Structure formats: structure tokens, C-alpha cells
Amino acid sequence: MSDQDARDDGSAAAGTTKDRLPRKVYERELLRLQTELVRLQEWVRAEGARLVVVFEGRDAAGKGGTIKRVSEYLNPRIARIAALPAPTERQRTQWYFQRYVEHLPAAGEIVLFDRSWYNRAGVERVMGFCTPEQYRIFLRQCPIFERLLVEDGILLRKYWFSVSDLEQERRFTDRLTDPMRQWKLSEMDLESITRWEDYSRAKDEMFVHTDIPDAPWYVVESEDKRRARINMIAHLLSSVPYHAVRRTPLELPARPASTGYQRPPRTTQTYVPDHAASLH
């Protein structure tokens, strides 16, 4: 095994990193794909479908940025993001999958899981936040749980974002010096650098047990975030049998004639100061 293979998270081969996708090409294709995502959304609404998309991967692998691009033009009442915080004391006494079930979609809804029940197979396993027995139970129950979802008609898609240790460290360094993104870093995120191989082993074992025909894992090469976003969205669209839904044409009604309404004087209301006027 080469040094690069050892540093990789186990899902990307050495030497496959491509040149960064040009911005103009990326933006043009992204807009086209986002247009299709809106069509997919309308199909989900009209057909009463239920779509669950799971985003998993190492810290700084590009999950959050991809979720933003997927949801950018979607109706938040139809497509929502589930990014659950740490479980409460009460939730820790529940069946492990119970708090995730609460966030599953009803008919006509899409749920994007920014991390999911796979926390148990990743960070909880590596950091010792669950017992070995809880971990073993998860590996047994997870395929059953996902088969139940699929058998009930839920469209389940699982994406693993793959990034090398060098690229992850570079992104961490960028975040450390960027005041707009420092909030994305925690002590636990940084500790993942020293536990790289532990996370690799945990991910490999997770795939052995949960990469099942009913709900397979799809690996997204994420060394280049632009390519990762384009590839993931294109794959999602290709995996769902949606079609364009005919919408009832809408027309603006004629504005009725005034009946004598007069707006109150501006002095009776408090306005936001015109900060824009001070800009040059």
C-alpha cells in the first residue's frame, strides 16, 4: 500500500485527483442541475413521494456546502435539512433510531440529513461515546431499519464524501483563519486529524455491514468541492424516476381601483436607518 493509499479514507484510489473544475463550467452546470432539482421537488410534491438523502463523510469533506447547493432553490416547506444536535438525556434512553424517525418525510417531502444515524458508526464509535455492545447492535439493526424504510416506499439515498488527509488539513487551516467559518471547527473536529486511521477503520467496517442492495452507499470524490457537488447532484437526479409536472398556469389579476385608502404619515412609524446611503 502506498503512502497516499494509507492517508486516504479508504474509498478513493491514489493518483485520481483531477484538476479543479473551472468556475464558469461549474456555475453553468450547477444552475442546470438546480433547475432539475426544482422539477424533482415538484414531482415529489405531486406524486406524494418521500425522499431521504443522507450526507456522511469526514469533517470538512464538503457535505455542508453540497447540501446548501441542493436546497438553494427548493421550497423549505417541502425540502428540509435535518442536522440534529447531540441527543438529550431523555433521547439517550430511547431506541437509538427513534429520534431520527421523527424527522423522516411525510408524503410530498424531502429530508436532507446533514449527518444521520451513522453517527454511531463514526464519531460515537471512534470517540467512545457508545459502548461496544451499542455499536454491535447498531450494525445489526441498521440494515434492517433501512430495509423497512425502503419497503415502506421511502426513496433512500446515502452519500459518503471522500477526502484525503492532506486536503482535510488544508481546509481545517483555512477555517482557522477565516472568521466567517471558524464556527465550523470544534476541538473534536481537530482531534479527527490524530485519529485518521481509527476513522478509516470505522468507515470500512460500517460499509461492510450497511452497504446493502436495498440501500447502497454512493461514494463522492471530494478533493475538488465543485466536482463533488456536481457529481452528487447529477447522480441523485439520475437515481430518481421523476418527470416534469405540469403546473396550472397563473396570471396576475388586475389591480382594483382605489377605494380611498391613505397610508399613515411616515412620522408615525420607525424606519430602519438608510445605511446603504453611507456607502460609496
PDB file of C-alpha atoms in Angstrom:
ATOM      1  CA  MET A   1       0.000   0.000   0.000  1.00  0.00           C
ATOM      2  CA  SER A   2       1.348   3.424  -0.954  1.00  0.00           C
ATOM      3  CA  ASP A   3       1.625   6.333   1.473  1.00  0.00           C
ATOM      4  CA  GLN A   4      -1.259   8.052  -0.299  1.00  0.00           C
ATOM      5  CA  ASP A   5      -3.447   4.944  -0.014  1.00  0.00           C
ATOM      6  CA  ALA A   6      -2.771   4.874   3.707  1.00  0.00           C
ATOM      7  CA  ARG A   7      -3.705   8.541   4.054  1.00  0.00           C
ATOM      8  CA  ASP A   8      -6.886   8.189   2.028  1.00  0.00           C
ATOM      9  CA  ASP A   9     -10.163   7.421   3.803  1.00  0.00           C
ATOM     10  CA  GLY A  10     -10.340   4.072   2.063  1.00  0.00           C
ATOM     11  CA  SER A  11     -12.735   4.986  -0.743  1.00  0.00           C
ATOM     12  CA  ALA A  12     -10.523   6.918  -3.158  1.00  0.00           C
ATOM     13  CA  ALA A  13      -7.575   5.491  -5.012  1.00  0.00           C
ATOM     14  CA  ALA A  14      -4.215   7.220  -5.083  1.00  0.00           C
ATOM     15  CA  GLY A  15      -3.484   9.458  -8.003  1.00  0.00           C
ATOM     16  CA  THR A  16      -7.096  10.082  -9.049  1.00  0.00           C
ATOM     17  CA  THR A  17      -7.306  13.730  -8.005  1.00  0.00           C
ATOM     18  CA  LYS A  18      -8.327  15.821 -11.009  1.00  0.00           C
ATOM     19  CA  ASP A  19      -7.761  19.445 -11.828  1.00  0.00           C
ATOM     20  CA  ARG A  20     -10.279  21.765 -10.257  1.00  0.00           C
ATOM     21  CA  LEU A  21     -13.418  22.212 -12.316  1.00  0.00           C
ATOM     22  CA  PRO A  22     -13.379  25.710 -13.884  1.00  0.00           C
ATOM     23  CA  ARG A  23     -15.737  28.117 -12.133  1.00  0.00           C
ATOM     24  CA  LYS A  24     -17.693  29.055 -15.270  1.00  0.00           C
ATOM     25  CA  VAL A  25     -18.255  25.420 -16.188  1.00  0.00           C
ATOM     26  CA  TYR A  26     -19.207  24.647 -12.595  1.00  0.00           C
ATOM     27  CA  GLU A  27     -21.678  27.514 -12.247  1.00  0.00           C
ATOM     28  CA  ARG A  28     -23.344  26.786 -15.586  1.00  0.00           C
ATOM     29  CA  GLU A  29     -23.837  23.098 -14.824  1.00  0.00           C
ATOM     30  CA  LEU A  30     -24.822  23.763 -11.216  1.00  0.00           C
ATOM     31  CA  LEU A  31     -27.614  26.072 -12.320  1.00  0.00           C
ATOM     32  CA  ARG A  32     -28.863  23.475 -14.804  1.00  0.00           C
ATOM     33  CA  LEU A  33     -28.860  20.782 -12.128  1.00  0.00           C
ATOM     34  CA  GLN A  34     -30.580  23.053  -9.614  1.00  0.00           C
ATOM     35  CA  THR A  35     -33.304  23.646 -12.190  1.00  0.00           C
ATOM     36  CA  GLU A  36     -33.761  19.889 -12.375  1.00  0.00           C
ATOM     37  CA  LEU A  37     -33.851  19.691  -8.573  1.00  0.00           C
ATOM     38  CA  VAL A  38     -36.831  22.050  -8.623  1.00  0.00           C
ATOM     39  CA  ARG A  39     -38.527  19.721 -11.115  1.00  0.00           C
ATOM     40  CA  LEU A  40     -37.695  16.797  -8.841  1.00  0.00           C
ATOM     41  CA  GLN A  41     -39.235  18.669  -5.914  1.00  0.00           C
ATOM     42  CA  GLU A  42     -42.452  19.294  -7.845  1.00  0.00           C
ATOM     43  CA  TRP A  43     -42.623  15.612  -8.776  1.00  0.00           C
ATOM     44  CA  VAL A  44     -42.156  14.618  -5.118  1.00  0.00           C
ATOM     45  CA  ARG A  45     -44.962  17.002  -4.128  1.00  0.00           C
ATOM     46  CA  ALA A  46     -47.357  15.930  -6.869  1.00  0.00           C
ATOM     47  CA  GLU A  47     -46.745  12.188  -6.502  1.00  0.00           C
ATOM     48  CA  GLY A  48     -46.681  12.198  -2.703  1.00  0.00           C
ATOM     49  CA  ALA A  49     -43.225  10.631  -2.782  1.00  0.00           C
ATOM     50  CA  ARG A  50     -40.887  10.535   0.218  1.00  0.00           C
ATOM     51  CA  LEU A  51     -37.191  11.161  -0.411  1.00  0.00           C
ATOM     52  CA  VAL A  52     -34.414  10.847   2.178  1.00  0.00           C
ATOM     53  CA  VAL A  53     -30.844  11.831   1.290  1.00  0.00           C
ATOM     54  CA  VAL A  54     -28.090  11.008   3.789  1.00  0.00           C
ATOM     55  CA  PHE A  55     -24.854  13.034   3.668  1.00  0.00           C
ATOM     56  CA  GLU A  56     -21.932  11.449   5.501  1.00  0.00           C
ATOM     57  CA  GLY A  57     -18.153  11.720   5.428  1.00  0.00           C
ATOM     58  CA  ARG A  58     -15.210  13.090   7.341  1.00  0.00           C
ATOM     59  CA  ASP A  59     -15.134  16.573   8.833  1.00  0.00           C
ATOM     60  CA  ALA A  60     -14.543  19.202   6.110  1.00  0.00           C
ATOM     61  CA  ALA A  61     -15.328  16.691   3.358  1.00  0.00           C
ATOM     62  CA  GLY A  62     -17.791  19.086   1.707  1.00  0.00           C
ATOM     63  CA  LYS A  63     -21.150  17.803   2.941  1.00  0.00           C
ATOM     64  CA  GLY A  64     -22.470  21.152   4.170  1.00  0.00           C
ATOM     65  CA  GLY A  65     -21.588  23.055   1.005  1.00  0.00           C
ATOM     66  CA  THR A  66     -23.261  20.421  -1.141  1.00  0.00           C
ATOM     67  CA  ILE A  67     -26.411  20.472   0.972  1.00  0.00           C
ATOM     68  CA  LYS A  68     -26.579  24.245   0.533  1.00  0.00           C
ATOM     69  CA  ARG A  69     -26.425  23.906  -3.250  1.00  0.00           C
ATOM     70  CA  VAL A  70     -29.030  21.145  -3.271  1.00  0.00           C
ATOM     71  CA  SER A  71     -31.505  23.132  -1.170  1.00  0.00           C
ATOM     72  CA  GLU A  72     -30.763  26.633  -2.510  1.00  0.00           C
ATOM     73  CA  TYR A  73     -33.836  26.942  -4.765  1.00  0.00           C
ATOM     74  CA  LEU A  74     -36.094  24.404  -3.091  1.00  0.00           C
ATOM     75  CA  ASN A  75     -39.182  25.161  -1.026  1.00  0.00           C
ATOM     76  CA  PRO A  76     -38.214  24.747   2.662  1.00  0.00           C
ATOM     77  CA  ARG A  77     -41.744  23.539   3.369  1.00  0.00           C
ATOM     78  CA  ILE A  78     -41.100  20.592   1.067  1.00  0.00           C
ATOM     79  CA  ALA A  79     -37.336  20.070   1.312  1.00  0.00           C
ATOM     80  CA  ARG A  80     -35.888  20.474   4.788  1.00  0.00           C
ATOM     81  CA  ILE A  81     -32.485  19.871   6.332  1.00  0.00           C
ATOM     82  CA  ALA A  82     -32.163  17.653   9.397  1.00  0.00           C
ATOM     83  CA  ALA A  83     -28.962  18.470  11.294  1.00  0.00           C
ATOM     84  CA  LEU A  84     -29.572  17.045  14.735  1.00  0.00           C
ATOM     85  CA  PRO A  85     -27.666  18.235  17.814  1.00  0.00           C
ATOM     86  CA  ALA A  86     -26.260  15.904  20.443  1.00  0.00           C
ATOM     87  CA  PRO A  87     -29.003  13.746  21.992  1.00  0.00           C
ATOM     88  CA  THR A  88     -30.650  14.872  25.213  1.00  0.00           C
ATOM     89  CA  GLU A  89     -30.556  12.772  28.377  1.00  0.00           C
ATOM     90  CA  ARG A  90     -34.055  11.510  27.548  1.00  0.00           C
ATOM     91  CA  GLN A  91     -33.127  10.641  23.962  1.00  0.00           C
ATOM     92  CA  ARG A  92     -30.143   8.642  25.204  1.00  0.00           C
ATOM     93  CA  THR A  93     -32.604   6.268  26.892  1.00  0.00           C
ATOM     94  CA  GLN A  94     -34.664   5.782  23.710  1.00  0.00           C
ATOM     95  CA  TRP A  95     -34.182   3.256  20.945  1.00  0.00           C
ATOM     96  CA  TYR A  96     -31.234   4.665  19.024  1.00  0.00           C
ATOM     97  CA  PHE A  97     -33.103   5.255  15.744  1.00  0.00           C
ATOM     98  CA  GLN A  98     -36.111   6.813  17.464  1.00  0.00           C
ATOM     99  CA  ARG A  99     -35.091  10.469  17.248  1.00  0.00           C
ATOM    100  CA  TYR A 100     -34.228  10.098  13.577  1.00  0.00           C
ATOM    101  CA  VAL A 101     -37.614   8.550  12.791  1.00  0.00           C
ATOM    102  CA  GLU A 102     -39.250  11.788  13.966  1.00  0.00           C
ATOM    103  CA  HIS A 103     -37.554  13.627  11.088  1.00  0.00           C
ATOM    104  CA  LEU A 104     -38.469  11.243   8.279  1.00  0.00           C
ATOM    105  CA  PRO A 105     -40.600  12.763   5.497  1.00  0.00           C
ATOM    106  CA  ALA A 106     -44.339  12.535   5.063  1.00  0.00           C
ATOM    107  CA  ALA A 107     -45.872  12.294   1.594  1.00  0.00           C
ATOM    108  CA  GLY A 108     -44.601  15.019  -0.714  1.00  0.00           C
ATOM    109  CA  GLU A 109     -41.491  15.826   1.345  1.00  0.00           C
ATOM    110  CA  ILE A 110     -37.707  15.647   1.009  1.00  0.00           C
ATOM    111  CA  VAL A 111     -35.358  15.405   4.004  1.00  0.00           C
ATOM    112  CA  LEU A 112     -31.620  16.029   3.681  1.00  0.00           C
ATOM    113  CA  PHE A 113     -29.752  14.515   6.642  1.00  0.00           C
ATOM    114  CA  ASP A 114     -26.606  16.511   7.440  1.00  0.00           C
ATOM    115  CA  ARG A 115     -25.126  13.522   9.245  1.00  0.00           C
ATOM    116  CA  SER A 116     -27.541  10.883  10.375  1.00  0.00           C
ATOM    117  CA  TRP A 117     -27.946   7.680  12.372  1.00  0.00           C
ATOM    118  CA  TYR A 118     -24.471   6.816  11.109  1.00  0.00           C
ATOM    119  CA  ASN A 119     -23.028   8.951  13.895  1.00  0.00           C
ATOM    120  CA  ARG A 120     -22.988   5.745  15.901  1.00  0.00           C
ATOM    121  CA  ALA A 121     -20.751   4.001  13.378  1.00  0.00           C
ATOM    122  CA  GLY A 122     -18.406   7.005  13.104  1.00  0.00           C
ATOM    123  CA  VAL A 123     -17.760   9.589  15.784  1.00  0.00           C
ATOM    124  CA  GLU A 124     -19.513   7.662  18.586  1.00  0.00           C
ATOM    125  CA  ARG A 125     -17.533   4.539  17.790  1.00  0.00           C
ATOM    126  CA  VAL A 126     -14.169   6.281  17.466  1.00  0.00           C
ATOM    127  CA  MET A 127     -14.552   8.704  20.373  1.00  0.00           C
ATOM    128  CA  GLY A 128     -16.032   6.137  22.749  1.00  0.00           C
ATOM    129  CA  PHE A 129     -19.436   7.826  23.042  1.00  0.00           C
ATOM    130  CA  CYS A 130     -21.181   4.463  22.767  1.00  0.00           C
ATOM    131  CA  THR A 131     -20.423   1.094  24.283  1.00  0.00           C
ATOM    132  CA  PRO A 132     -19.102  -1.822  22.196  1.00  0.00           C
ATOM    133  CA  GLU A 133     -22.460  -3.544  22.681  1.00  0.00           C
ATOM    134  CA  GLN A 134     -24.397  -0.483  21.465  1.00  0.00           C
ATOM    135  CA  TYR A 135     -22.135  -0.395  18.419  1.00  0.00           C
ATOM    136  CA  ARG A 136     -22.694  -4.085  17.648  1.00  0.00           C
ATOM    137  CA  ILE A 137     -26.456  -3.657  17.996  1.00  0.00           C
ATOM    138  CA  PHE A 138     -26.324  -0.712  15.578  1.00  0.00           C
ATOM    139  CA  LEU A 139     -24.505  -2.735  12.923  1.00  0.00           C
ATOM    140  CA  ARG A 140     -27.156  -5.469  13.209  1.00  0.00           C
ATOM    141  CA  GLN A 141     -30.167  -3.175  13.276  1.00  0.00           C
ATOM    142  CA  CYS A 142     -29.152  -0.522  10.723  1.00  0.00           C
ATOM    143  CA  PRO A 143     -29.641  -2.707   7.610  1.00  0.00           C
ATOM    144  CA  ILE A 144     -32.996  -3.875   8.991  1.00  0.00           C
ATOM    145  CA  PHE A 145     -34.029  -0.284   9.728  1.00  0.00           C
ATOM    146  CA  GLU A 146     -33.128   0.869   6.222  1.00  0.00           C
ATOM    147  CA  ARG A 147     -34.867  -2.085   4.582  1.00  0.00           C
ATOM    148  CA  LEU A 148     -38.013  -1.167   6.499  1.00  0.00           C
ATOM    149  CA  LEU A 149     -37.790   2.396   5.178  1.00  0.00           C
ATOM    150  CA  VAL A 150     -37.345   1.220   1.599  1.00  0.00           C
ATOM    151  CA  GLU A 151     -40.074  -1.415   1.879  1.00  0.00           C
ATOM    152  CA  ASP A 152     -42.460   1.294   3.063  1.00  0.00           C
ATOM    153  CA  GLY A 153     -41.786   3.257  -0.123  1.00  0.00           C
ATOM    154  CA  ILE A 154     -39.204   5.790   1.060  1.00  0.00           C
ATOM    155  CA  LEU A 155     -36.587   6.665  -1.551  1.00  0.00           C
ATOM    156  CA  LEU A 156     -33.322   6.408   0.420  1.00  0.00           C
ATOM    157  CA  ARG A 157     -30.029   7.685  -0.987  1.00  0.00           C
ATOM    158  CA  LYS A 158     -26.771   7.530   1.016  1.00  0.00           C
ATOM    159  CA  TYR A 159     -23.665   9.523   0.005  1.00  0.00           C
ATOM    160  CA  TRP A 160     -20.205   9.255   1.535  1.00  0.00           C
ATOM    161  CA  PHE A 161     -17.940  12.233   0.793  1.00  0.00           C
ATOM    162  CA  SER A 162     -14.355  11.043   0.460  1.00  0.00           C
ATOM    163  CA  VAL A 163     -11.414  13.373   1.121  1.00  0.00           C
ATOM    164  CA  SER A 164      -7.695  12.811   1.735  1.00  0.00           C
ATOM    165  CA  ASP A 165      -5.934  13.725   4.951  1.00  0.00           C
ATOM    166  CA  LEU A 166      -3.889  16.443   3.216  1.00  0.00           C
ATOM    167  CA  GLU A 167      -6.956  18.134   1.756  1.00  0.00           C
ATOM    168  CA  GLN A 168      -8.833  17.877   5.048  1.00  0.00           C
ATOM    169  CA  GLU A 169      -5.923  19.509   6.895  1.00  0.00           C
ATOM    170  CA  ARG A 170      -5.770  22.286   4.290  1.00  0.00           C
ATOM    171  CA  ARG A 171      -9.477  23.004   4.761  1.00  0.00           C
ATOM    172  CA  PHE A 172      -9.091  22.988   8.540  1.00  0.00           C
ATOM    173  CA  THR A 173      -6.255  25.509   8.218  1.00  0.00           C
ATOM    174  CA  ASP A 174      -8.398  27.750   6.031  1.00  0.00           C
ATOM    175  CA  ARG A 175     -11.197  27.662   8.581  1.00  0.00           C
ATOM    176  CA  LEU A 176      -8.869  28.509  11.451  1.00  0.00           C
ATOM    177  CA  THR A 177      -8.003  31.824   9.802  1.00  0.00           C
ATOM    178  CA  ASP A 178     -11.425  32.636   8.316  1.00  0.00           C
ATOM    179  CA  PRO A 179     -13.676  34.494  10.798  1.00  0.00           C
ATOM    180  CA  MET A 180     -16.719  33.608   8.688  1.00  0.00           C
ATOM    181  CA  ARG A 181     -16.098  29.877   9.005  1.00  0.00           C
ATOM    182  CA  GLN A 182     -14.362  29.427  12.351  1.00  0.00           C
ATOM    183  CA  TRP A 183     -17.677  28.288  13.827  1.00  0.00           C
ATOM    184  CA  LYS A 184     -17.385  25.149  11.708  1.00  0.00           C
ATOM    185  CA  LEU A 185     -14.418  23.964  13.768  1.00  0.00           C
ATOM    186  CA  SER A 186     -14.512  22.314  17.183  1.00  0.00           C
ATOM    187  CA  GLU A 187     -11.924  20.563  19.302  1.00  0.00           C
ATOM    188  CA  MET A 188     -13.467  17.261  18.234  1.00  0.00           C
ATOM    189  CA  ASP A 189     -13.049  18.187  14.563  1.00  0.00           C
ATOM    190  CA  LEU A 190      -9.362  18.868  15.081  1.00  0.00           C
ATOM    191  CA  GLU A 191      -8.912  15.650  17.028  1.00  0.00           C
ATOM    192  CA  SER A 192     -10.047  13.764  13.936  1.00  0.00           C
ATOM    193  CA  ILE A 193      -6.618  14.569  12.454  1.00  0.00           C
ATOM    194  CA  THR A 194      -4.913  12.437  15.101  1.00  0.00           C
ATOM    195  CA  ARG A 195      -7.497   9.658  14.730  1.00  0.00           C
ATOM    196  CA  TRP A 196      -7.402   9.417  10.937  1.00  0.00           C
ATOM    197  CA  GLU A 197      -6.802   5.675  10.775  1.00  0.00           C
ATOM    198  CA  ASP A 198      -9.357   4.982  13.519  1.00  0.00           C
ATOM    199  CA  TYR A 199     -11.991   6.756  11.428  1.00  0.00           C
ATOM    200  CA  SER A 200     -10.813   4.876   8.339  1.00  0.00           C
ATOM    201  CA  ARG A 201     -11.255   1.509  10.053  1.00  0.00           C
ATOM    202  CA  ALA A 202     -14.660   2.551  11.415  1.00  0.00           C
ATOM    203  CA  LYS A 203     -15.797   3.643   7.954  1.00  0.00           C
ATOM    204  CA  ASP A 204     -14.591   0.397   6.363  1.00  0.00           C
ATOM    205  CA  GLU A 205     -16.442  -1.719   8.915  1.00  0.00           C
ATOM    206  CA  MET A 206     -19.553   0.417   8.528  1.00  0.00           C
ATOM    207  CA  PHE A 207     -19.545  -0.183   4.769  1.00  0.00           C
ATOM    208  CA  VAL A 208     -19.183  -3.945   5.234  1.00  0.00           C
ATOM    209  CA  HIS A 209     -22.383  -4.067   7.278  1.00  0.00           C
ATOM    210  CA  THR A 210     -24.509  -1.300   5.734  1.00  0.00           C
ATOM    211  CA  ASP A 211     -23.656  -1.186   2.019  1.00  0.00           C
ATOM    212  CA  ILE A 212     -26.683  -3.315   1.156  1.00  0.00           C
ATOM    213  CA  PRO A 213     -28.524  -3.765  -2.171  1.00  0.00           C
ATOM    214  CA  ASP A 214     -31.682  -2.160  -0.771  1.00  0.00           C
ATOM    215  CA  ALA A 215     -29.765   0.950   0.367  1.00  0.00           C
ATOM    216  CA  PRO A 216     -26.266   1.087  -1.140  1.00  0.00           C
ATOM    217  CA  TRP A 217     -23.601   3.637  -0.330  1.00  0.00           C
ATOM    218  CA  TYR A 218     -22.507   6.016  -3.112  1.00  0.00           C
ATOM    219  CA  VAL A 219     -19.011   7.436  -2.707  1.00  0.00           C
ATOM    220  CA  VAL A 220     -18.394  11.028  -3.801  1.00  0.00           C
ATOM    221  CA  GLU A 221     -14.797  12.006  -4.526  1.00  0.00           C
ATOM    222  CA  SER A 222     -14.488  15.344  -2.751  1.00  0.00           C
ATOM    223  CA  GLU A 223     -10.933  16.568  -3.270  1.00  0.00           C
ATOM    224  CA  ASP A 224     -12.485  19.207  -5.548  1.00  0.00           C
ATOM    225  CA  LYS A 225     -15.651  20.558  -3.931  1.00  0.00           C
ATOM    226  CA  ARG A 226     -17.034  21.788  -7.248  1.00  0.00           C
ATOM    227  CA  ARG A 227     -16.758  18.359  -8.851  1.00  0.00           C
ATOM    228  CA  ALA A 228     -18.194  16.727  -5.741  1.00  0.00           C
ATOM    229  CA  ARG A 229     -21.300  18.936  -5.789  1.00  0.00           C
ATOM    230  CA  ILE A 230     -21.909  18.462  -9.498  1.00  0.00           C
ATOM    231  CA  ASN A 231     -21.347  14.708  -9.381  1.00  0.00           C
ATOM    232  CA  MET A 232     -23.510  14.144  -6.313  1.00  0.00           C
ATOM    233  CA  ILE A 233     -26.470  16.180  -7.581  1.00  0.00           C
ATOM    234  CA  ALA A 234     -26.273  14.625 -11.047  1.00  0.00           C
ATOM    235  CA  HIS A 235     -26.274  11.147  -9.528  1.00  0.00           C
ATOM    236  CA  LEU A 236     -29.210  11.906  -7.240  1.00  0.00           C
ATOM    237  CA  LEU A 237     -31.255  13.163 -10.186  1.00  0.00           C
ATOM    238  CA  SER A 238     -30.365  10.123 -12.270  1.00  0.00           C
ATOM    239  CA  SER A 239     -31.378   7.736  -9.488  1.00  0.00           C
ATOM    240  CA  VAL A 240     -34.939   9.019  -9.028  1.00  0.00           C
ATOM    241  CA  PRO A 241     -37.584   8.307 -11.736  1.00  0.00           C
ATOM    242  CA  TYR A 242     -39.032  11.822 -11.660  1.00  0.00           C
ATOM    243  CA  HIS A 243     -40.567  13.706 -14.560  1.00  0.00           C
ATOM    244  CA  ALA A 244     -41.701  17.262 -15.205  1.00  0.00           C
ATOM    245  CA  VAL A 245     -45.041  18.018 -13.586  1.00  0.00           C
ATOM    246  CA  ARG A 246     -47.482  20.250 -15.411  1.00  0.00           C
ATOM    247  CA  ARG A 247     -48.394  23.252 -13.306  1.00  0.00           C
ATOM    248  CA  THR A 248     -51.603  25.219 -13.608  1.00  0.00           C
ATOM    249  CA  PRO A 249     -50.738  28.485 -15.422  1.00  0.00           C
ATOM    250  CA  LEU A 250     -51.046  31.546 -13.192  1.00  0.00           C
ATOM    251  CA  GLU A 251     -51.958  35.075 -14.219  1.00  0.00           C
ATOM    252  CA  LEU A 252     -51.678  38.297 -12.267  1.00  0.00           C
ATOM    253  CA  PRO A 253     -55.144  39.671 -11.521  1.00  0.00           C
ATOM    254  CA  ALA A 254     -55.998  43.241 -12.446  1.00  0.00           C
ATOM    255  CA  ARG A 255     -55.422  45.640  -9.577  1.00  0.00           C
ATOM    256  CA  PRO A 256     -58.774  47.050  -8.418  1.00  0.00           C
ATOM    257  CA  ALA A 257     -59.447  50.766  -8.387  1.00  0.00           C
ATOM    258  CA  SER A 258     -58.645  52.669  -5.219  1.00  0.00           C
ATOM    259  CA  THR A 259     -61.385  52.975  -2.622  1.00  0.00           C
ATOM    260  CA  GLY A 260     -59.796  55.934  -0.860  1.00  0.00           C
ATOM    261  CA  TYR A 261     -57.195  54.253   1.360  1.00  0.00           C
ATOM    262  CA  GLN A 262     -54.419  56.614   2.528  1.00  0.00           C
ATOM    263  CA  ARG A 263     -51.156  55.440   4.020  1.00  0.00           C
ATOM    264  CA  PRO A 264     -50.404  56.809   7.528  1.00  0.00           C
ATOM    265  CA  PRO A 265     -47.734  59.545   7.727  1.00  0.00           C
ATOM    266  CA  ARG A 266     -44.170  58.191   7.744  1.00  0.00           C
ATOM    267  CA  THR A 267     -43.541  60.023  11.025  1.00  0.00           C
ATOM    268  CA  THR A 268     -45.863  57.601  12.806  1.00  0.00           C
ATOM    269  CA  GLN A 269     -43.597  54.621  12.100  1.00  0.00           C
ATOM    270  CA  THR A 270     -39.990  53.731  12.943  1.00  0.00           C
ATOM    271  CA  TYR A 271     -37.859  53.042   9.875  1.00  0.00           C
ATOM    272  CA  VAL A 272     -34.555  51.223   9.559  1.00  0.00           C
ATOM    273  CA  PRO A 273     -31.757  53.790   9.032  1.00  0.00           C
ATOM    274  CA  ASP A 274     -30.531  54.074   5.436  1.00  0.00           C
ATOM    275  CA  HIS A 275     -27.116  52.529   5.984  1.00  0.00           C
ATOM    276  CA  ALA A 276     -26.782  51.969   2.231  1.00  0.00           C
ATOM    277  CA  ALA A 277     -26.700  55.743   1.688  1.00  0.00           C
ATOM    278  CA  SER A 278     -23.365  55.925   3.530  1.00  0.00           C
ATOM    279  CA  LEU A 279     -21.690  53.521   1.099  1.00  0.00           C
ATOM    280  CA  HIS A 280     -19.568  54.747  -1.786  1.00  0.00           C
TER     281      HIS A 280
END
